[in-house]
Amino acid sequence: MSLPDYETMLDLALSKVKHKASDERFIVPGLQIISTKNKTIIKNLADIAKKIKREPKHILKFLIKKFAARAEILLSSDASFYQQINSGLIREAFSQYLKEYVVCHTCGKYDTVLEKREDFYALKCEACGAERLILR
Ligand SMILES: [Zn+2]
């Protein structure tokens, strides 16, 4: 074959799109939630934590407090709750987490770092330099 196949062309097209999209707004990937009778699993907690530069444990602690549910992070890096929780409620709680611990309240960007201090966290924005204190 002398012409590139469809997949090669698709790859090329995608790589061009990626370059263009570099200064677009950061989009947080959606949580993949599986809910059964007595378990609720977040499949991609570790991936998302990496993306927003937070510890999976920190996110999970927030959710545990919110739902007063027992939960742990499994070897596969999924998070598992030992009860059924409505996935919509988890998504809602997660967006609260983002507002509280990730998003810069000054410029609205996600390029922030969370520093642990004695009694509080300092949320520093790498985009605009703003700092916000969060009680622990
Ligand atoms: Zn900012």
XYZ file of C-alpha atoms and ligand atoms in Angstrom:
137
model
C 0.000 0.000 0.000
C 1.371 3.390 -0.891
C -1.252 5.447 0.927
C -1.189 5.601 4.746
C -3.978 3.543 6.251
C -6.908 5.034 8.068
C -5.437 4.626 11.550
C -2.171 6.298 10.638
C -4.085 9.219 9.208
C -6.232 9.383 12.317
C -3.117 9.446 14.502
C -1.707 12.261 12.438
C -4.932 14.222 12.684
C -5.133 13.675 16.428
C -1.550 14.762 17.018
C -2.294 18.009 15.213
C -5.418 18.588 17.306
C -3.455 17.985 20.506
C -0.913 20.654 19.621
C -3.616 23.181 18.956
C -5.526 22.380 22.132
C -2.607 23.029 24.488
C -3.942 26.335 25.792
C -7.556 25.301 26.088
C -9.316 24.980 29.427
C -8.297 22.018 31.533
C -11.024 19.387 31.619
C -11.236 16.986 34.525
C -11.957 13.468 33.287
C -15.186 11.958 34.553
C -15.210 9.417 37.348
C -15.878 5.839 36.254
C -18.239 4.530 38.895
C -19.556 1.011 39.268
C -22.290 0.540 41.814
C -23.538 -2.847 43.002
C -25.783 -3.891 45.881
C -23.150 -3.585 48.578
C -20.210 -1.959 46.875
C -19.388 1.179 44.963
C -16.158 1.270 43.009
C -14.429 4.245 41.456
C -12.405 2.694 38.663
C -10.124 5.578 37.779
C -9.459 7.422 41.041
C -5.679 7.106 40.729
C -5.702 8.389 37.140
C -7.808 11.379 38.060
C -5.733 12.106 41.148
C -2.638 12.172 38.948
C -4.314 14.511 36.510
C -5.235 17.049 39.204
C -1.980 16.453 41.125
C -3.587 15.285 44.354
C -3.177 12.162 46.463
C -5.876 9.544 45.799
C -6.049 9.117 49.589
C -6.866 12.788 50.052
C -9.767 12.608 47.631
C -11.004 9.397 49.193
C -10.812 10.874 52.706
C -13.042 13.710 51.563
C -15.570 11.275 50.098
C -15.497 9.025 53.171
C -16.297 12.002 55.372
C -19.066 13.085 53.019
C -20.812 9.735 52.926
C -19.725 8.344 56.305
C -18.853 5.185 54.394
C -16.093 2.663 54.837
C -13.745 2.636 51.885
C -10.248 1.766 50.818
C -7.908 2.032 47.896
C -7.340 -1.345 46.301
C -4.113 -2.665 44.815
C -5.376 -1.958 41.329
C -5.632 1.688 42.436
C -9.411 1.652 42.288
C -11.282 2.981 45.290
C -13.939 0.798 46.810
C -16.762 1.775 49.167
C -18.411 -0.989 51.151
C -21.914 0.169 50.490
C -24.042 1.344 47.631
C -23.724 5.049 46.962
C -25.544 6.807 44.167
C -23.011 7.638 41.463
C -24.580 11.068 40.948
C -23.917 11.889 44.595
C -20.282 10.824 44.244
C -19.871 13.033 41.179
C -21.454 15.921 43.055
C -19.152 15.398 46.047
C -16.154 15.171 43.737
C -16.971 18.505 42.111
C -17.198 19.963 45.631
C -13.732 18.550 46.274
C -12.458 20.218 43.108
C -13.955 23.564 44.127
C -12.533 23.305 47.598
C -9.108 21.746 47.066
C -8.135 22.173 43.423
C -9.628 25.138 41.601
C -8.050 28.560 42.066
C -10.756 30.900 43.333
C -8.995 33.866 41.777
C -8.516 32.762 38.172
C -10.538 29.534 38.022
C -7.677 27.376 36.778
C -6.668 23.891 37.903
C -2.903 24.514 37.920
C -2.633 24.506 41.677
C -0.487 22.883 44.344
C -1.769 21.839 47.748
C 0.739 22.295 50.567
C 0.213 20.706 53.950
C 0.924 23.064 56.861
C 0.379 22.630 60.566
C -3.374 23.250 60.899
C -4.322 24.030 57.346
C -3.582 23.564 53.690
C -2.230 26.268 51.436
C -3.575 26.101 47.909
C -1.132 27.851 45.606
C -2.035 28.717 42.053
C 0.755 28.249 39.544
C -1.131 30.206 36.897
C -1.803 33.488 38.723
C 0.147 33.118 41.981
C -2.861 33.466 44.288
C -2.788 31.617 47.612
C -5.777 30.421 49.567
C -5.794 28.820 53.006
C -8.038 25.849 53.756
C -8.676 24.698 57.301
C -7.998 21.011 57.854
Zn -5.105 31.386 39.889
